[in-house]
Short mmCIF file of C-alpha atoms in Angstrom, two decimals:
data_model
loop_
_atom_site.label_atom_id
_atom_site.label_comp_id
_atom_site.label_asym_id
_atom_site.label_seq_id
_atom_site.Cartn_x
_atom_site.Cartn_y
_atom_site.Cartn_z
CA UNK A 1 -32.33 -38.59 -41.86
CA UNK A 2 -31.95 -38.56 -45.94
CA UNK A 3 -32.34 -42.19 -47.70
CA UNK A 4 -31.65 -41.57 -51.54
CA UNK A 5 -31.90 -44.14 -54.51
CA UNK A 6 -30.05 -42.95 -57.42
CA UNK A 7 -29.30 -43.36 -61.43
CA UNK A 8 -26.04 -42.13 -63.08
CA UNK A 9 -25.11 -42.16 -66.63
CA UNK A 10 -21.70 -40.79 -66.14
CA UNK A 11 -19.42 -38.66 -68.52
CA UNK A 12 -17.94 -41.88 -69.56
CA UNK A 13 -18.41 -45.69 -68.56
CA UNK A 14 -21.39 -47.84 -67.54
CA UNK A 15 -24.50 -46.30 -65.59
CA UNK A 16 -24.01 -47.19 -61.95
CA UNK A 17 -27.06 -46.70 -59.49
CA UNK A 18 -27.31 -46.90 -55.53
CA UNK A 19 -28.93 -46.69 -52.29
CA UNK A 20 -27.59 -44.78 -49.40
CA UNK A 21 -28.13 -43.36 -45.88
CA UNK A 22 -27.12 -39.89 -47.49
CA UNK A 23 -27.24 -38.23 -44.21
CA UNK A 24 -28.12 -39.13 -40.79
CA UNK A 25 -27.76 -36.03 -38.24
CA UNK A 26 -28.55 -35.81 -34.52
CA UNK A 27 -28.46 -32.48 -32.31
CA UNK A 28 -28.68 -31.84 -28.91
CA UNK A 29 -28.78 -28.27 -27.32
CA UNK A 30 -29.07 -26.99 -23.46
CA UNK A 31 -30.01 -23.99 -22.57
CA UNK A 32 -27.53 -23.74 -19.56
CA UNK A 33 -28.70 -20.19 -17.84
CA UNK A 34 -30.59 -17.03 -19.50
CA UNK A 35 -27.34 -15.95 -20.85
CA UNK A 36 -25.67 -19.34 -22.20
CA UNK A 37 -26.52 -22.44 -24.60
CA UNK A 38 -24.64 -25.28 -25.87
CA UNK A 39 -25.42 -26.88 -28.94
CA UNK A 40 -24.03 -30.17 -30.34
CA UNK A 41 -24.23 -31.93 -33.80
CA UNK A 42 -23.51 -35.59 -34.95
CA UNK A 43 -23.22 -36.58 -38.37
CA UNK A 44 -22.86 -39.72 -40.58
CA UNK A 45 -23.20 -39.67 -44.82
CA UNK A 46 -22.15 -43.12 -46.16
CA UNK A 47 -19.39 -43.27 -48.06
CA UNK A 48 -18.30 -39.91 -47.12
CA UNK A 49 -18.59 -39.15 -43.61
CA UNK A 50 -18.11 -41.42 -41.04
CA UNK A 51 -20.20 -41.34 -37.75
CA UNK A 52 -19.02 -37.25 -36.41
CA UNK A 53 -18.97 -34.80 -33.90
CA UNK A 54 -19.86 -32.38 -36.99
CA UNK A 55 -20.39 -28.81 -35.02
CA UNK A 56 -20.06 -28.32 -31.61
CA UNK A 57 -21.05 -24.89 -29.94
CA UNK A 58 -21.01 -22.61 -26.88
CA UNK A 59 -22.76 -19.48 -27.15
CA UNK A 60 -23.36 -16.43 -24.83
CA UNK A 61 -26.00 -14.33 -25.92
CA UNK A 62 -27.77 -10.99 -24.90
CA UNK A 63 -31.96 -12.56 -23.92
CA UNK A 64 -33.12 -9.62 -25.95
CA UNK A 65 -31.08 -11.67 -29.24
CA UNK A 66 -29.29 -8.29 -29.65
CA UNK A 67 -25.81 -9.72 -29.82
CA UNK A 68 -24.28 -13.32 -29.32
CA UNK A 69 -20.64 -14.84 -29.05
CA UNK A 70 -20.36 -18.56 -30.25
CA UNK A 71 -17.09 -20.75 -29.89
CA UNK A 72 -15.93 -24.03 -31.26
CA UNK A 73 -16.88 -25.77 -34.44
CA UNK A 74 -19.10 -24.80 -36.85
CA UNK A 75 -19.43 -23.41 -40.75
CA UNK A 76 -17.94 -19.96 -41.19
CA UNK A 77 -20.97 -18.20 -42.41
CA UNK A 78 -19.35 -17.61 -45.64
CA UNK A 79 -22.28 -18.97 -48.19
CA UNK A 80 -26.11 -19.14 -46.92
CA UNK A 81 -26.09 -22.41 -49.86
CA UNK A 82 -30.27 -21.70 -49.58
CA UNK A 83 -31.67 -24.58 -52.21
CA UNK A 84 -34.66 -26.25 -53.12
CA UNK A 85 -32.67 -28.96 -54.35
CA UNK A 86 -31.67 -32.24 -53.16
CA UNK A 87 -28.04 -31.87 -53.57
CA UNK A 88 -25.96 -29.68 -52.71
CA UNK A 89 -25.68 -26.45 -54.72
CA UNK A 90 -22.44 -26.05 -56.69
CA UNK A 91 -21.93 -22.81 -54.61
CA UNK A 92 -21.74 -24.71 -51.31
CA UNK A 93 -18.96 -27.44 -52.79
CA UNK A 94 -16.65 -24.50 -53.70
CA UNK A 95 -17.00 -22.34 -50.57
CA UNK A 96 -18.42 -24.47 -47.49
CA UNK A 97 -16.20 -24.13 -44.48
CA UNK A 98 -15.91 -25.84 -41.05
CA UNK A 99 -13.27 -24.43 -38.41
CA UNK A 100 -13.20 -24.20 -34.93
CA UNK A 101 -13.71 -20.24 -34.54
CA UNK A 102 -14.75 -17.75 -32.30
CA UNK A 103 -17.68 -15.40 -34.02
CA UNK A 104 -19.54 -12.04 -32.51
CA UNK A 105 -22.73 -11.59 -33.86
CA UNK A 106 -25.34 -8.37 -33.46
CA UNK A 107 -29.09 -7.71 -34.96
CA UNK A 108 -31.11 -4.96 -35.24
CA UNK A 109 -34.62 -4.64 -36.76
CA UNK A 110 -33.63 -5.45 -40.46
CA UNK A 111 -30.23 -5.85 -40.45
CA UNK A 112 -27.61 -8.98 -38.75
CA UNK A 113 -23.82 -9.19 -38.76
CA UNK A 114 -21.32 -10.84 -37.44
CA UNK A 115 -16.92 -11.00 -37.89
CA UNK A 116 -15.21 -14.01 -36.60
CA UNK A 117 -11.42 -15.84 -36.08
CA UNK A 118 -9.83 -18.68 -36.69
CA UNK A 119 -6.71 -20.68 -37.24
CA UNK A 120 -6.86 -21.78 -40.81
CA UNK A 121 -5.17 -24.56 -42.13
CA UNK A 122 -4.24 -23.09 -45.51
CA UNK A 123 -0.95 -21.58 -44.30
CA UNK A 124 2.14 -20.92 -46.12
CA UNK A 125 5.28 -22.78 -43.90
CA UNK A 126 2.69 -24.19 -41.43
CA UNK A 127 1.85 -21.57 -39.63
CA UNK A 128 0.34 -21.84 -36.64
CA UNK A 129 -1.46 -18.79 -35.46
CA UNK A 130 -5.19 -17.28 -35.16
CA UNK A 131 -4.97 -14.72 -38.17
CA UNK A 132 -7.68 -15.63 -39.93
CA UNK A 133 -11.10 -13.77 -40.28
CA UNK A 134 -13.93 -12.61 -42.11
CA UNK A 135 -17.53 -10.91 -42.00
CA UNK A 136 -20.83 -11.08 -42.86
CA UNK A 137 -23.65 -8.75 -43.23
CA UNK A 138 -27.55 -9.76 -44.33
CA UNK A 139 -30.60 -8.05 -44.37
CA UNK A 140 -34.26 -9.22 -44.34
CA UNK A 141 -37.71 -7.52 -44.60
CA UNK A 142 -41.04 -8.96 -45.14
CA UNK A 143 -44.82 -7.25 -45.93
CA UNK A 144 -47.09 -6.44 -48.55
CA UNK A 145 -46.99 -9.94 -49.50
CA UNK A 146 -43.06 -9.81 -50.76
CA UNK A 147 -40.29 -10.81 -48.68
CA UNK A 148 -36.44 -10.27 -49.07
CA UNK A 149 -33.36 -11.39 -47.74
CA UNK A 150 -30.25 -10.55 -48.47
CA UNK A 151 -26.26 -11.66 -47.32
CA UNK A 152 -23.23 -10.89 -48.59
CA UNK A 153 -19.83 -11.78 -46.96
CA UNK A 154 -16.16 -12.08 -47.24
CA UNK A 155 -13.08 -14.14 -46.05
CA UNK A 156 -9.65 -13.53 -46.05
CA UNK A 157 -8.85 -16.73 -47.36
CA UNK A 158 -10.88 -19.10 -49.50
CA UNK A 159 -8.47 -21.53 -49.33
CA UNK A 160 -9.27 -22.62 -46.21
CA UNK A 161 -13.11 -24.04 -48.03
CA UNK A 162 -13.32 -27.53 -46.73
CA UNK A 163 -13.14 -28.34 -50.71
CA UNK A 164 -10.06 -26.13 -51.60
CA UNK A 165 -8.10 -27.75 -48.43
CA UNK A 166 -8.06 -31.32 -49.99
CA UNK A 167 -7.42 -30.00 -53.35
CA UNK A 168 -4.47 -28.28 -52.54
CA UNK A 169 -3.00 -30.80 -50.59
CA UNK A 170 -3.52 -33.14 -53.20
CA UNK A 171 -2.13 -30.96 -55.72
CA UNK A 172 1.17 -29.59 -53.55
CA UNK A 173 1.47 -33.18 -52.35
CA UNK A 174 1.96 -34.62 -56.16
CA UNK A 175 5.08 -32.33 -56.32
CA UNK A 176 6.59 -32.85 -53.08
CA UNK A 177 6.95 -35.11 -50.26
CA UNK A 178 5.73 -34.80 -46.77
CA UNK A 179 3.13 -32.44 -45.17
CA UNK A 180 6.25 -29.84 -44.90
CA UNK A 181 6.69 -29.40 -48.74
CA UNK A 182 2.87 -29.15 -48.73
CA UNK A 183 2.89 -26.40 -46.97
CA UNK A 184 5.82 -24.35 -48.42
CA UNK A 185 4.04 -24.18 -51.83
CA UNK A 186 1.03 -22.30 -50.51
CA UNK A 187 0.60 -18.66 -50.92
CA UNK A 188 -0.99 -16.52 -48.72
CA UNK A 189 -4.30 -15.78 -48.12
CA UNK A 190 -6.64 -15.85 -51.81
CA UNK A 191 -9.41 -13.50 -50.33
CA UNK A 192 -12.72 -14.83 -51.17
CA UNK A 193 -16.51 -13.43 -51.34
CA UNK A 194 -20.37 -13.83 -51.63
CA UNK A 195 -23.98 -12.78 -52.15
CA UNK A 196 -27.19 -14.45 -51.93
CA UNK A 197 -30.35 -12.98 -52.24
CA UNK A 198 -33.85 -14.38 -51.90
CA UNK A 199 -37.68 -12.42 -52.70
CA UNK A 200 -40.69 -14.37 -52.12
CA UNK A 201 -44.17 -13.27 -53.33
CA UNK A 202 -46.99 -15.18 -52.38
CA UNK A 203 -46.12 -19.23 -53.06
CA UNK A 204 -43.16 -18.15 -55.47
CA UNK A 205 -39.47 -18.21 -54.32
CA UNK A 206 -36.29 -16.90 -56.58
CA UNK A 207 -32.87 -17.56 -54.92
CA UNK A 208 -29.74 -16.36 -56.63
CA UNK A 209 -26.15 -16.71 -54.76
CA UNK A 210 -22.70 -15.85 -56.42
CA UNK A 211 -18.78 -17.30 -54.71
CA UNK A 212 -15.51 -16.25 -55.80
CA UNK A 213 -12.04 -15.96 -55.48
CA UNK A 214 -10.50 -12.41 -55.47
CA UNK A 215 -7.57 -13.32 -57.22
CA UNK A 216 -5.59 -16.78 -58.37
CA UNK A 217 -4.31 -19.24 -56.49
CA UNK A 218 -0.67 -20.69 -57.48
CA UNK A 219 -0.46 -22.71 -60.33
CA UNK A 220 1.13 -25.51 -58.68
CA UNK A 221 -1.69 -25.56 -55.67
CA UNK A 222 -4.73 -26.15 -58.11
CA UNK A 223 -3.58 -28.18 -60.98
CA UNK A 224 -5.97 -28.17 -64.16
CA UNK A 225 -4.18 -27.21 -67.14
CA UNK A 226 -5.85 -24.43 -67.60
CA UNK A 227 -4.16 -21.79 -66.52
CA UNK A 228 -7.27 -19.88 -65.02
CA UNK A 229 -6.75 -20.30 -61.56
CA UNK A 230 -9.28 -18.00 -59.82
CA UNK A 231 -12.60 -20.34 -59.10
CA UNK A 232 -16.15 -19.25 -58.79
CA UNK A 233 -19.50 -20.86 -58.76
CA UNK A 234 -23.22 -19.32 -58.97
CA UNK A 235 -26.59 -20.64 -58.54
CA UNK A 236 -29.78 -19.22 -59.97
CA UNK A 237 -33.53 -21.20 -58.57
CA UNK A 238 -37.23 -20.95 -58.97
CA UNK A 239 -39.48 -22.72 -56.91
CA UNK A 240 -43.05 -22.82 -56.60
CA UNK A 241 -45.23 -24.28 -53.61
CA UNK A 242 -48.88 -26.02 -54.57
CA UNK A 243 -51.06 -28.57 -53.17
CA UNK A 244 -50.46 -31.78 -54.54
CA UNK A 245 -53.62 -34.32 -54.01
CA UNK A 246 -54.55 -32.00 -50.89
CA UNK A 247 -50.57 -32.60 -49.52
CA UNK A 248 -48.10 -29.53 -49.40
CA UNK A 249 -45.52 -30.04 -52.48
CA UNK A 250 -42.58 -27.79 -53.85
CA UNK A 251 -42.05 -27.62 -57.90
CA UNK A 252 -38.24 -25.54 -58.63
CA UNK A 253 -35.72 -25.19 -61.47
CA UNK A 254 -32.34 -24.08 -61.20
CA UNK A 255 -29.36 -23.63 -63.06
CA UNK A 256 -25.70 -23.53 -61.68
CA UNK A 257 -22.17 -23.45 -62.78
CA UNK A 258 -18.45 -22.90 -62.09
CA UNK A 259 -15.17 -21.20 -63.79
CA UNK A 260 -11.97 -22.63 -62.95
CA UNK A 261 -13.14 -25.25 -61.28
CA UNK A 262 -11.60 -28.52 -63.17
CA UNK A 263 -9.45 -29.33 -60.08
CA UNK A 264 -12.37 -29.51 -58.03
CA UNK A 265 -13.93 -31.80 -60.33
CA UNK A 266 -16.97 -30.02 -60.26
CA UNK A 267 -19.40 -29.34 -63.57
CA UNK A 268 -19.18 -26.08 -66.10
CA UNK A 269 -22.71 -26.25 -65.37
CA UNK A 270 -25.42 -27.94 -63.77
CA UNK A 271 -29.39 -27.78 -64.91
CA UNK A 272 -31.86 -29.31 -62.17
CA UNK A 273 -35.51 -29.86 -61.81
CA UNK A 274 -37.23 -30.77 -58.25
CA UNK A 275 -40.05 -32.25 -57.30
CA UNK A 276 -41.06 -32.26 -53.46
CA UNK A 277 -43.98 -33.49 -50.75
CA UNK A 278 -44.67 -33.74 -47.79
CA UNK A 279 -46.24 -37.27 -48.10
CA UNK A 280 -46.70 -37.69 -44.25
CA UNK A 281 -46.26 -35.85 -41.10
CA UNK A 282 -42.35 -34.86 -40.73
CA UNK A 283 -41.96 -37.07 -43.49
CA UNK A 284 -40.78 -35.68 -47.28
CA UNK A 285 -40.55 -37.70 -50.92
CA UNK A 286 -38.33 -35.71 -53.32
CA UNK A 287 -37.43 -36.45 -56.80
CA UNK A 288 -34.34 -35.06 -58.16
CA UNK A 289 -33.11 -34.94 -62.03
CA UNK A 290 -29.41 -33.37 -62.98
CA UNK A 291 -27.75 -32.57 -65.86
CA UNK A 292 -23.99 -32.05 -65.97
CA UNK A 293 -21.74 -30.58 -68.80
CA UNK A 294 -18.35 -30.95 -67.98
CA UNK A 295 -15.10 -28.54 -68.61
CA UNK A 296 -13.71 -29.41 -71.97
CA UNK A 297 -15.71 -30.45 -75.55
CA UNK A 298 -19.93 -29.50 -75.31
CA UNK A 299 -20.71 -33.62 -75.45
CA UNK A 300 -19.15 -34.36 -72.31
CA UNK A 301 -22.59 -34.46 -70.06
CA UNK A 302 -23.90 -36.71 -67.42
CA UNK A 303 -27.54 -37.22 -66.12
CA UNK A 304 -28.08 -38.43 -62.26
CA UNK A 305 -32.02 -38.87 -60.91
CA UNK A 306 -32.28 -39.20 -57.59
CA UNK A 307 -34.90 -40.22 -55.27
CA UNK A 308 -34.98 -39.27 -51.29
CA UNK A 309 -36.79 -39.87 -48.09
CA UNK A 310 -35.89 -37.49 -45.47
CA UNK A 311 -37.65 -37.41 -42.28
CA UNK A 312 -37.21 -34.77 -39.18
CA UNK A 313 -38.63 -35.39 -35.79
#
């Protein structure tokens, strides 16, 4: 659970401020048989999400971990959205996706992988058929005192980004009428991709993950005037972990932006400083300032600070 008290001074327009139940999430998972688990996720953000089966799983997998199948809900792994932070990063509002998919997954030593399927909704005509895929690969290694891990994957169509759904619908919808036109303005498939990669020495972290578009979308399915049609966002953190009075805290910086992104109404860039500790068992105080610069003339910023509880048990 994630209670946050925040401050905005907005691009334009009076400073508003709020408290929220930013996320409240419950799982449950059985481990049906040697072979078989199923796993089960609930999830509620006011103002955003009402209460939600949010991922809902059935996976068979090898007891050695070699290789597992999973089935139903879940987010494509497409983006590991890693972050210090206590929003989201901007990576993770371009490319997050939840379908219902089927994914086969193998490890060995270093190395992890996985391809999956899916019906995606971003279809030109409606289309109704499971001809959607894409793959990941990551690799991890730890010793000497440095770690790594590393991920890079790739979709067939980014489109289908929880984010890029509504946007396009929104956007087809303003220039036709009913779900049908919708979907006859879409093109097909806008390949997307991404890396992330992580090294830890000691109490020192560095994250750095990159999400694109291959190629544009339509003009007419993401609106902004622009002309530059072909979205991306990156994210670049440094965190370090101290004791703060005897009490395990987390200090980071990061800096994020997006191109092509006005339709998403998301910021050129973003510049963030954390502050996080565990103040009690389970039991986490972060404090959160942002700095926005919007798309458009260098004065158009906006500052949030944000203050969260989050507890895990």
């Amino acid at each position: 659970m994630e209670v946050e008290a925040g401050w905005t001074d907005p691009y334009s327009g009076d400073d508003e401020s709020d408290i929220v139940l930013a996320t409240m999430e419950l799982g449950i998972g059985a481990r049906i048989n040697d072979w078989t688990r199923a796993d089960i996720l609930f999830l509620h953000e006011e103002d955003d999400t009402d209460l939600e089966v949010d991922v809902g799983t059935i996976t068979i997998a090898a007891p050695d971990g070699r290789w597992a199948l999973t089935g139903g809900q879940f987010y494509l792994p497409f983006g590991i959205f890693d972050s210090h932070m206590v929003s989201d990063p901007l990576t993770l509002e371009l490319g997050e996706t939840r379908e219902s998919a089927v994914m086969l997954g193998a490890a060995k030593k270093e190395f992890s992988g996985g391809v999956y399927l899916f019906n995606g909704e971003n279809d030109p005509g409606g289309d109704q058929d499971i001809d959607n895929w894409g793959a990941v690969l990551g690799y991890a290694t730890e010793g000497e005192g440095l770690g790594l891990a590393a991920n890079i994957g790739f979709i067939d169509d980014l489109g289908d980004s929880d984010a890029l759904q509504d946007t396009i619908d929104a956007s087809l919808a303003a220039i036709g009428s009913g779900r049908a036109a919708t979907l006859d303005g879409r093109r097909d498939d806008v390949h997307g991709w991404f890396a992330i990669a992580a090294l830890t020495s000691g109490r020192f972290t560095l994250i750095g993950e990159y999400l694109a578009a291959t190629e544009r979308f339509r003009a007419n399915e993401l609106m902004d005037g622009s002309g530059r049609l072909k979205p991306e966002a990156w994210n670049v953190e440094a965190g370090a972990a101290f004791l703060l009075t005897g009490r395990d805290a987390t200090f980071a910086l990061g800096v994020q932006g997006t191109r092509d992104a006005v339709a998403l109404e998301l910021p050129r860039r973003r510049y963030l400083a954390t502050l996080s500790v565990w103040v009690l068992e389970n039991t986490m105080l972060s404090f959160e300032w942002a700095h926005d610069e919007d798309y458009g003339r260098s004065d158009d910023d906006a500052d949030t600070v944000t203050a969260q509880v989050a507890v895990e048990f």
